[in-house]
XYZ file of C-alpha atoms in Angstrom:
685
model
C 0.008 -0.009 -0.010
C 1.293 3.450 -0.958
C 1.436 5.856 2.026
C 1.036 9.471 1.142
C 1.698 12.800 2.876
C 0.476 16.281 1.994
C 1.369 19.284 4.099
C -0.762 22.346 4.507
C 0.571 25.731 3.127
C 3.200 27.006 5.567
C 3.758 30.707 5.438
C 6.947 32.569 6.269
C 6.214 36.189 6.780
C 9.485 37.130 4.968
C 10.281 37.943 1.315
C 11.125 35.105 -1.011
C 14.702 36.206 -1.544
C 15.465 36.200 2.182
C 13.847 32.777 2.641
C 16.044 31.393 -0.244
C 19.134 32.713 1.583
C 18.044 30.883 4.727
C 17.292 27.702 2.759
C 20.893 27.729 1.251
C 22.360 27.747 4.716
C 21.017 24.189 5.269
C 23.768 22.903 2.927
C 26.100 21.161 2.733
C 25.331 20.088 6.366
C 22.584 21.123 8.852
C 23.386 20.558 12.613
C 19.648 21.388 13.339
C 18.538 18.165 11.605
C 20.643 15.367 13.084
C 19.663 12.695 10.582
C 20.928 14.914 7.712
C 24.600 13.714 7.522
C 25.560 15.910 4.570
C 25.312 16.561 0.889
C 27.445 17.097 -2.152
C 26.654 18.899 -5.469
C 26.558 16.596 -8.512
C 25.656 19.010 -11.256
C 24.881 22.710 -11.412
C 23.839 25.054 -14.163
C 22.454 28.556 -14.733
C 20.577 30.286 -17.479
C 22.478 33.028 -19.405
C 20.739 35.833 -17.561
C 21.079 34.046 -14.179
C 17.311 33.824 -13.669
C 17.155 30.059 -13.488
C 19.548 28.074 -11.128
C 19.497 24.301 -11.239
C 21.305 22.198 -8.671
C 21.466 18.446 -8.353
C 22.589 17.070 -4.999
C 23.304 13.766 -3.397
C 22.104 13.813 0.259
C 22.910 11.188 2.925
C 20.304 10.582 5.773
C 21.061 8.453 8.882
C 18.763 5.454 9.305
C 16.973 5.652 12.687
C 15.859 2.095 12.963
C 16.485 -0.760 15.312
C 19.986 -2.269 15.048
C 18.682 -5.736 13.713
C 16.889 -4.055 10.942
C 20.058 -1.937 10.037
C 22.073 -5.095 10.210
C 19.804 -7.045 7.882
C 19.668 -4.056 5.479
C 23.434 -3.737 5.669
C 23.410 0.111 5.652
C 23.838 2.882 8.250
C 22.518 5.680 5.908
C 20.465 6.100 2.788
C 21.161 8.282 -0.265
C 18.636 10.561 -1.769
C 18.976 12.463 -5.057
C 17.604 15.968 -5.027
C 16.902 18.341 -7.920
C 16.329 22.010 -7.129
C 15.116 24.505 -9.815
C 15.259 28.056 -8.508
C 13.579 30.698 -10.757
C 14.509 34.149 -9.454
C 12.367 35.825 -12.153
C 9.216 33.899 -11.207
C 10.308 33.798 -7.577
C 9.711 30.018 -7.187
C 11.777 27.098 -5.965
C 10.718 23.501 -7.053
C 12.301 20.540 -5.361
C 12.073 16.917 -6.466
C 13.737 14.083 -4.488
C 13.784 10.394 -4.571
C 15.837 7.602 -2.891
C 18.810 5.990 -4.613
C 19.309 3.293 -1.869
C 17.116 0.226 -2.092
C 15.419 1.850 -5.218
C 14.197 -1.586 -6.362
C 12.573 -2.428 -3.084
C 11.452 0.947 -1.666
C 10.303 3.939 -3.647
C 10.200 7.333 -1.880
C 9.234 10.465 -3.826
C 9.048 13.997 -2.539
C 7.982 17.301 -3.985
C 8.400 20.717 -2.344
C 7.780 24.232 -3.515
C 8.495 27.674 -2.272
C 6.323 30.400 -3.881
C 5.233 33.984 -3.311
C 2.097 34.437 -1.292
C -0.732 35.288 -3.743
C -2.084 38.106 -1.530
C 1.243 39.482 -0.017
C 4.222 39.547 -2.237
C 6.436 40.075 0.831
C 5.534 36.602 2.217
C 6.546 33.152 1.063
C 4.591 29.906 0.977
C 5.888 26.433 1.378
C 4.121 23.192 0.341
C 5.343 19.620 0.676
C 4.047 16.171 -0.536
C 5.519 12.705 -0.503
C 4.752 9.068 -1.184
C 6.193 5.931 0.184
C 5.807 2.549 -1.572
C 7.508 -0.394 0.097
C 7.491 -3.346 -2.436
C 9.626 -5.827 -0.394
C 12.090 -5.462 2.355
C 13.242 -8.783 3.724
C 9.830 -9.355 5.483
C 9.971 -6.166 7.492
C 7.661 -4.130 5.272
C 5.227 -3.176 7.950
C 7.985 -2.255 10.482
C 9.855 -0.172 7.963
C 6.758 1.645 6.846
C 6.067 2.760 10.463
C 9.619 3.725 11.030
C 9.897 5.703 7.835
C 6.607 7.625 8.288
C 7.529 8.444 11.867
C 10.938 9.731 10.878
C 9.599 11.643 7.900
C 6.979 13.515 9.870
C 9.488 14.325 12.640
C 11.709 15.960 10.025
C 8.734 17.776 8.526
C 8.046 19.433 11.922
C 11.619 20.375 12.201
C 11.799 21.804 8.655
C 10.050 25.064 9.309
C 11.910 25.535 12.593
C 15.178 25.189 10.823
C 14.314 27.799 8.172
C 13.097 30.206 10.845
C 16.278 29.630 12.768
C 18.503 30.684 9.741
C 16.153 33.634 9.011
C 16.755 34.914 12.533
C 20.449 34.282 12.121
C 20.598 36.319 8.863
C 18.631 39.159 10.532
C 20.892 39.144 13.582
C 23.877 39.417 11.175
C 22.341 42.460 9.574
C 20.901 40.894 6.381
C 17.289 41.773 6.748
C 16.689 42.621 3.056
C 17.935 41.095 -0.246
C 17.060 42.906 -3.460
C 15.000 41.125 -6.054
C 16.587 39.749 -9.158
C 16.843 42.016 -12.217
C 17.704 40.940 -15.745
C 21.262 41.480 -16.834
C 22.422 42.428 -20.390
C 22.793 39.266 -22.440
C 24.256 38.635 -25.876
C 21.666 38.238 -28.753
C 22.738 34.705 -29.390
C 21.740 33.825 -25.817
C 18.379 35.348 -26.066
C 16.699 32.124 -27.353
C 18.151 30.106 -24.426
C 17.107 32.806 -21.973
C 13.594 32.926 -23.303
C 13.331 29.154 -23.139
C 14.293 29.095 -19.455
C 12.395 32.141 -18.515
C 8.956 31.140 -19.937
C 7.286 28.983 -17.413
C 4.989 27.507 -19.975
C 7.823 26.224 -22.061
C 10.414 25.285 -19.440
C 10.921 21.658 -18.510
C 13.593 22.574 -16.064
C 11.642 25.305 -14.441
C 8.460 23.240 -13.844
C 9.278 19.625 -12.914
C 6.787 16.820 -13.716
C 4.008 16.832 -11.195
C 4.603 20.390 -9.878
C 1.764 22.886 -10.080
C 1.684 26.603 -9.802
C 0.177 28.097 -6.652
C -3.478 29.035 -6.679
C -4.792 32.392 -5.568
C -6.876 30.814 -2.716
C -4.910 29.075 -0.041
C -5.126 30.837 3.217
C -8.884 30.678 3.857
C -11.206 27.799 4.793
C -13.052 28.075 1.572
C -10.032 27.965 -0.779
C -8.460 24.948 -2.548
C -5.633 24.779 0.073
C -5.225 25.098 3.770
C -2.394 27.063 5.388
C -0.905 25.976 8.693
C -1.726 29.228 10.565
C -5.499 28.721 9.641
C -5.374 25.163 10.957
C -3.774 26.249 14.222
C -6.112 29.176 14.698
C -9.391 27.605 13.658
C -9.033 23.881 13.929
C -6.509 23.360 16.710
C -3.042 21.720 16.989
C -2.642 18.741 14.609
C 0.372 16.541 13.988
C 1.773 16.468 10.533
C 0.064 13.163 9.763
C -3.185 14.553 10.986
C -2.791 17.679 8.843
C -2.036 15.423 5.944
C -5.171 13.314 6.403
C -7.307 16.402 6.630
C -5.844 17.853 3.430
C -6.171 14.633 1.480
C -9.719 14.041 2.514
C -10.661 17.644 1.798
C -8.985 17.398 -1.694
C -10.778 14.141 -2.397
C -14.133 15.719 -1.638
C -13.382 18.702 -3.926
C -12.558 16.367 -6.678
C -15.471 13.805 -6.343
C -18.345 15.279 -4.341
C -20.813 17.231 -6.468
C -22.816 18.775 -3.635
C -21.983 21.091 -0.782
C -18.548 20.481 0.752
C -18.543 20.084 4.559
C -16.675 22.609 6.574
C -13.217 21.775 7.739
C -14.231 21.497 11.320
C -16.759 18.800 10.332
C -14.336 16.853 8.040
C -11.983 16.830 10.995
C -14.642 15.322 13.316
C -14.932 12.241 10.931
C -11.132 11.792 11.009
C -11.112 11.964 14.735
C -13.936 9.483 15.017
C -11.881 6.980 13.026
C -8.570 7.770 14.669
C -7.301 9.453 11.403
C -7.532 6.373 9.425
C -8.105 7.950 6.091
C -10.055 5.176 4.346
C -12.331 4.448 7.214
C -13.019 8.246 7.709
C -13.693 8.608 3.970
C -16.231 5.761 4.096
C -17.968 7.173 7.183
C -18.155 10.561 5.560
C -19.570 9.212 2.363
C -22.268 7.455 4.136
C -23.143 10.583 6.046
C -23.297 12.781 2.881
C -25.612 10.119 1.350
C -27.783 10.367 4.542
C -27.859 14.172 4.303
C -29.093 13.921 0.671
C -31.650 11.196 1.429
C -33.139 13.195 4.342
C -32.720 16.626 2.621
C -30.974 18.047 5.656
C -29.717 21.203 3.831
C -33.316 21.815 2.647
C -34.656 21.257 6.175
C -32.234 23.979 7.439
C -33.823 26.577 5.191
C -37.515 25.538 5.566
C -37.997 23.795 8.958
C -40.086 25.520 11.548
C -40.581 23.446 14.755
C -44.242 22.826 15.725
C -45.457 25.153 18.479
C -46.034 22.033 20.606
C -42.416 21.226 20.528
C -41.429 24.704 21.425
C -43.737 24.460 24.457
C -43.289 20.817 25.725
C -39.790 19.882 24.564
C -37.621 20.664 27.567
C -34.316 21.448 25.957
C -32.388 24.372 24.686
C -29.089 26.321 24.477
C -27.891 28.140 27.522
C -24.595 30.248 27.292
C -21.324 28.117 27.423
C -19.148 25.996 29.844
C -15.948 26.948 31.466
C -14.011 25.986 28.328
C -16.058 28.096 25.976
C -18.061 25.147 24.474
C -21.756 25.995 23.812
C -23.952 24.550 26.570
C -27.112 22.541 25.796
C -29.610 21.977 28.722
C -32.040 19.067 28.565
C -34.598 18.480 31.424
C -35.315 14.856 30.367
C -36.988 14.053 33.626
C -39.598 16.792 33.063
C -40.353 15.816 29.523
C -43.298 13.698 28.398
C -41.469 11.577 25.688
C -44.515 9.430 25.064
C -46.886 12.430 24.669
C -44.573 14.309 22.379
C -44.132 11.221 20.080
C -47.897 10.698 19.967
C -48.532 14.411 19.364
C -45.921 15.194 16.714
C -44.705 11.800 15.540
C -41.372 10.175 15.834
C -39.845 11.673 12.602
C -40.604 15.279 13.638
C -39.138 14.642 17.039
C -36.068 13.052 15.481
C -35.539 15.880 13.119
C -35.841 18.458 15.886
C -33.727 16.776 18.405
C -31.046 14.779 16.494
C -30.568 17.048 13.447
C -31.785 20.696 13.696
C -32.058 22.127 17.169
C -29.025 20.355 18.520
C -26.417 19.174 16.053
C -26.776 21.619 13.175
C -27.358 24.595 15.575
C -24.534 23.307 17.774
C -22.110 23.507 14.871
C -23.009 27.077 14.219
C -22.576 27.954 17.842
C -19.143 26.259 17.864
C -17.999 28.455 14.954
C -19.443 31.538 16.596
C -17.601 30.706 19.927
C -14.380 30.039 17.990
C -14.519 33.624 16.582
C -15.628 35.066 19.974
C -12.970 33.359 22.092
C -10.178 33.285 19.502
C -9.492 29.615 19.876
C -10.738 26.385 18.186
C -14.096 25.053 19.667
C -15.558 22.144 17.845
C -17.818 20.418 20.401
C -20.370 21.334 22.900
C -21.367 20.274 26.463
C -24.641 18.842 27.308
C -26.272 19.109 30.807
C -29.027 16.627 31.433
C -31.290 16.926 34.442
C -32.924 13.696 35.367
C -35.163 14.866 38.249
C -38.535 13.192 37.593
C -37.236 10.391 35.473
C -39.364 7.345 36.126
C -40.581 4.153 34.566
C -42.791 6.115 32.208
C -39.545 7.144 30.399
C -38.915 3.443 29.640
C -41.882 3.234 27.286
C -40.332 1.081 24.594
C -41.174 3.194 21.440
C -39.613 6.139 23.360
C -36.439 4.038 24.110
C -36.252 2.944 20.458
C -36.526 6.541 19.328
C -33.714 7.466 21.769
C -31.578 4.629 20.233
C -32.311 6.057 16.740
C -31.154 9.502 17.876
C -27.960 8.012 19.234
C -27.368 6.164 15.924
C -27.995 9.318 13.821
C -25.620 11.348 16.001
C -22.908 8.743 16.102
C -23.013 8.259 12.286
C -23.448 11.814 11.073
C -22.292 14.156 13.862
C -19.333 12.377 15.407
C -17.035 13.998 17.984
C -19.502 16.856 18.534
C -20.107 15.938 22.220
C -17.328 17.320 24.384
C -18.846 16.476 27.774
C -22.141 15.127 29.100
C -23.083 16.145 32.597
C -25.946 14.090 34.049
C -27.344 15.424 37.395
C -29.988 14.211 39.765
C -29.952 10.678 38.428
C -32.732 8.771 40.208
C -32.665 5.084 41.162
C -34.465 4.078 37.920
C -31.619 5.418 35.775
C -29.443 2.218 35.752
C -32.384 0.531 33.826
C -32.304 3.260 31.109
C -28.513 3.213 31.048
C -28.395 -0.606 30.638
C -30.698 -0.245 27.607
C -28.917 2.457 25.777
C -25.152 2.321 26.789
C -24.282 -0.656 24.471
C -25.175 1.517 21.522
C -22.903 4.479 22.574
C -19.350 4.623 21.283
C -16.737 3.880 23.951
C -15.001 7.231 23.401
C -18.344 8.962 23.900
C -19.080 7.047 27.099
C -15.868 8.301 28.590
C -17.163 11.833 28.303
C -20.144 11.047 30.687
C -20.162 12.416 34.200
C -23.041 11.164 36.286
C -24.219 12.719 39.580
C -27.017 11.324 41.836
C -28.806 13.257 44.425
C -27.339 16.655 45.232
C -23.601 15.826 45.018
C -23.378 17.920 41.809
C -23.503 21.127 43.912
C -20.117 20.813 45.698
C -16.523 20.675 44.610
C -16.035 18.196 41.826
C -19.571 18.941 40.679
C -20.932 21.536 38.136
C -18.614 24.302 39.411
C -15.713 22.514 37.910
C -17.224 22.761 34.373
C -19.590 25.703 34.548
C -19.075 29.180 35.688
C -21.281 29.912 38.710
C -22.842 32.769 36.713
C -24.486 30.404 34.228
C -25.526 27.475 36.488
C -29.391 27.294 35.909
C -31.588 28.506 38.646
C -33.392 25.090 38.930
C -30.041 23.479 39.832
C -29.415 25.976 42.668
C -27.638 28.503 40.495
C -28.392 32.237 39.946
C -28.916 32.231 36.216
C -32.418 32.200 34.849
C -32.733 29.437 32.344
C -35.160 29.900 29.450
C -35.395 26.253 28.577
C -39.101 25.162 28.577
C -40.157 23.216 31.640
C -41.843 20.463 29.563
C -44.788 18.834 31.322
C -47.563 16.459 30.327
C -48.764 16.821 26.697
C -52.706 16.846 26.780
C -54.138 13.851 24.949
C -56.362 16.195 23.035
C -53.191 17.161 21.098
C -52.283 13.602 20.061
C -52.393 12.659 16.505
C -55.340 10.632 15.395
C -54.932 6.868 14.548
C -55.325 7.816 10.946
C -52.438 10.314 11.119
C -50.258 7.924 13.066
C -50.966 5.134 10.426
C -50.022 7.685 7.756
C -46.700 8.237 9.559
C -46.184 4.375 9.767
C -45.890 4.961 13.557
C -48.532 2.451 14.737
C -46.894 -0.205 12.595
C -43.631 0.318 14.225
C -45.096 0.173 17.720
C -47.061 -3.041 16.951
C -43.849 -4.708 15.845
C -42.540 -4.107 19.402
C -45.588 -4.900 21.487
C -47.796 -7.988 21.747
C -51.590 -7.705 21.957
C -53.713 -9.669 24.463
C -57.447 -9.995 25.496
C -58.429 -10.555 29.078
C -61.710 -12.139 29.847
C -63.506 -12.355 33.160
C -62.072 -15.280 34.937
C -59.533 -15.948 32.228
C -56.479 -13.770 32.834
C -53.502 -13.406 30.394
C -50.254 -14.739 31.772
C -46.668 -14.729 30.670
C -44.031 -17.000 32.362
C -40.417 -15.895 32.554
C -37.663 -18.284 33.641
C -34.806 -16.713 35.647
C -31.718 -18.809 35.861
C -29.775 -16.717 38.219
C -30.552 -14.141 40.845
C -30.238 -10.385 40.553
C -31.733 -10.016 37.152
C -34.147 -7.314 36.155
C -37.595 -7.925 34.717
C -38.988 -4.812 32.988
C -42.490 -4.402 31.638
C -44.291 -1.810 29.637
C -48.065 -2.052 28.707
C -50.956 0.078 27.618
C -54.587 -0.664 28.643
C -56.684 -0.158 25.445
C -60.038 -1.223 26.952
C -61.381 -2.010 30.313
C -59.673 -2.053 33.742
C -57.160 -4.800 34.687
C -55.249 -5.890 37.745
C -51.543 -6.535 37.138
C -49.556 -8.900 39.514
C -46.207 -10.649 39.554
C -45.669 -14.091 41.070
C -42.745 -16.390 41.680
C -41.980 -20.002 42.352
C -38.758 -21.910 42.750
C -37.713 -23.992 39.745
C -38.265 -27.727 40.371
C -36.021 -30.232 38.489
C -37.679 -31.693 35.490
C -40.485 -29.028 35.416
C -41.163 -26.699 32.597
C -41.887 -23.000 32.836
C -45.566 -22.664 32.101
C -49.001 -23.449 33.449
C -51.908 -21.111 34.265
C -52.375 -19.633 37.550
C -55.784 -18.165 38.514
C -55.190 -15.990 41.481
C -53.236 -18.560 43.438
C -51.429 -15.771 45.209
C -54.351 -15.398 47.481
C -54.537 -19.146 48.463
C -52.081 -20.473 50.954
C -49.799 -23.415 50.274
C -49.742 -23.042 46.458
C -46.600 -23.226 44.340
C -46.579 -19.485 43.376
C -46.178 -16.668 45.803
C -47.055 -13.045 44.938
C -43.996 -10.757 44.836
C -45.586 -7.634 43.441
C -48.606 -6.122 45.083
C -51.746 -5.989 42.771
C -51.793 -2.840 40.677
C -55.207 -1.756 39.395
C -54.750 -0.306 35.907
C -57.560 1.802 34.300
C -58.493 2.152 30.675
C -56.222 4.418 28.844
C -53.357 4.141 31.222
C -49.695 3.401 30.334
C -47.760 1.318 32.910
C -44.005 0.846 33.083
C -42.212 -1.078 35.836
C -39.284 -3.159 36.922
C -38.526 -5.937 39.283
C -35.144 -6.944 40.610
C -35.033 -10.702 41.172
C -33.088 -11.939 44.118
C -33.586 -15.665 43.548
C -33.845 -17.790 40.359
C -37.043 -19.581 39.379
C -40.253 -19.017 37.442
C -41.859 -15.601 37.410
C -45.451 -15.105 36.091
C -46.711 -11.792 34.835
C -50.509 -11.821 35.178
C -53.238 -9.396 33.919
C -56.796 -10.224 35.022
C -59.987 -8.298 34.674
C -60.708 -5.939 37.524
C -63.964 -6.927 39.256
C -65.313 -7.572 42.718
C -64.254 -10.967 44.122
C -66.554 -13.779 42.988
C -66.722 -17.515 42.179
C -63.706 -18.176 40.047
C -65.187 -21.427 38.454
C -68.439 -19.645 37.603
C -66.485 -16.781 36.045
C -64.417 -19.095 33.856
C -67.523 -20.892 32.621
C -69.321 -17.527 31.902
C -66.287 -16.344 29.934
C -66.256 -19.463 27.868
C -69.951 -19.583 26.990
C -71.016 -15.967 26.801
C -69.613 -12.984 24.941
C -69.229 -10.925 28.080
C -66.983 -7.868 28.470
C -63.351 -8.222 27.818
C -60.174 -6.102 28.363
C -57.513 -5.432 25.682
C -53.860 -4.413 26.167
C -50.553 -4.055 24.336
C -47.577 -5.381 26.404
C -43.807 -5.721 26.250
C -41.444 -7.317 28.740
C -37.618 -7.813 28.781
C -35.113 -9.516 31.134
C -31.890 -7.789 31.685
C -29.270 -10.334 32.800
C -26.966 -9.474 35.659
C -23.884 -9.589 33.545
C -25.372 -7.061 31.087
C -26.688 -4.771 33.761
C -24.658 -1.545 33.992
C -25.477 -0.312 37.433
C -26.137 -1.160 40.941
C -29.030 -3.693 41.460
C -29.953 -2.063 44.743
C -30.542 1.246 42.852
C -33.713 -0.132 41.525
C -35.449 -0.133 44.870
C -38.721 1.625 45.103
C -38.412 5.363 45.138
C -40.681 8.369 44.878
C -40.662 10.330 41.621
C -40.462 14.036 41.680
C -42.319 14.424 38.469
C -45.792 14.604 39.875
C -47.379 15.984 36.763
C -46.606 12.721 34.798
C -47.285 10.401 37.757
C -50.816 9.901 38.567
C -50.032 7.156 41.007
C -46.931 5.224 42.050
C -47.204 1.769 43.601
C -44.342 -0.160 44.960
C -43.674 -3.033 47.272
C -40.736 -5.042 48.563
C -40.266 -8.421 50.057
C -37.265 -10.462 51.311
C -36.740 -11.582 47.880
C -37.013 -8.563 45.617
C -37.394 -4.890 45.109
C -39.843 -3.496 42.538
C -41.426 -0.258 41.198
C -44.200 0.585 38.855
C -45.449 3.809 37.513
C -49.032 4.497 36.206
C -49.541 7.357 33.742
C -52.814 8.639 32.590
């Protein structure tokens, strides 16, 4: 595989003639570059008028490699042949170099150029590119490639420092100005030769193969080239290899992509997300550009207006910046009716608002603004999530699936945009949510999470370490008034009709997640769950579509040779039966949505039971009535899941019953505990 390197445009704020004088001081030896052992001139020629000076050199470079590799190769240094074409008239220096040592096994090519800055003729620009192709090297191809690239990038970094060193030396010696070249009187018979060398369009010597003349757009983010000062100022410090990856990926986009080219800050995010692996970053970026085109993101940016309902009930928004200058996004997730929002505006509208427009696209604009405001590169933002009020209602499965979609969209299309995530007032139910979503979050992203439970965010090590006291929101004990909406329960009168939901294909998606069941009088619906080890978590989520039901949870030890199954008809009330009730009966009314969890302490068979709510009566008579008459029935949609202990990312005891602070979403909370388990359920109307 051919390794390539492309430098940004490096600018010396000195005239071309002075830079050339500094460059010549590097020869024949250069103590500032220890690997450069010396050089000798092989050939030298000048045009008749002195405008073009061609020098061919042989340069020796010490091999910085393990002794074993040097011994196998049989050399202590390698020889490079360099051709310099200096054109005083055009004020350009073109340099071509290639290796002579091991030329049949390894091919190294380098091209450099010094040119006058297109916008300031008193400045000089420098560009450098190289390629490395290791065809065979005694079985050490991979090791040699790493050594060569490391040594090359180290010398690249030293190159500018060396030129600046000699510039300062010249100035200290009193040489601060060198006059420009002026044509001398030449004989008439030399005019043809002079014209040939002096005309860039006809000169083979003056313009080596592969060299290009400088463009007029190089020191701005919208030009064809990037200069090193712009990278340092607007993108941050990058290593030579990282600079090269950015330039190569940007150049590839300019040549192949027909649409809008992403900004340099955004291209750099994809490179960082793939650890500057150029091919992987290119593939990720291509997929993201296809996604933007498919979802018409650029058109949405011009036409999207969030529904008034989102502006009122979506509890998130921007709020100043953190202590490092990153834009700060505040999300009061515990105060947000996720289910109500999805039923009122639809999943797609919520996805567009949250994962694309109001957060990520707006966040990039704010990063650019803060970069200009603070005079340093800012490419990510901080998110502050308040979980006060988070309860089992937030574990409504379509809502969790929507959250996973949002995470997927952000990870794939807005990588490396999250600088820090501060989660405060995390309740005891949080580990369940974290268990569901954390496997889908990139490991590098998870390392940016800081989670505070209770009020421990208020002291040292808390928010004051990341936010200035003047911007801590008032609802977290700060003095700053936060204009982020408080959220709240979305009225059912604002929900989309079934026809509108069907049109959005939303009901179909939900039905793929849930199972439906009918409950007759005396004939409950039951689901058995086998738990093979203690300290697992059973979670449930169901909607009562018609009628009132009573939900209960039972347990019995697993007996050898028995199967999980068999119907139970309220055996929890009869002594001496196999099953024992471990969850207090919960009366669920028509139209309610119930989410709950149960931490198992012992293995065995657990039974989830829904039975029709009615005054106690004769069970046998009720069953016969249900079988022979079309009496009333209840309907529900339900979903359950078991989280194994090895997959659970949190303390099991943290799921013990707790009181939710989100009273407007919690019509009733019922919980119980026994010697075997801890459980909690939330009923929402």
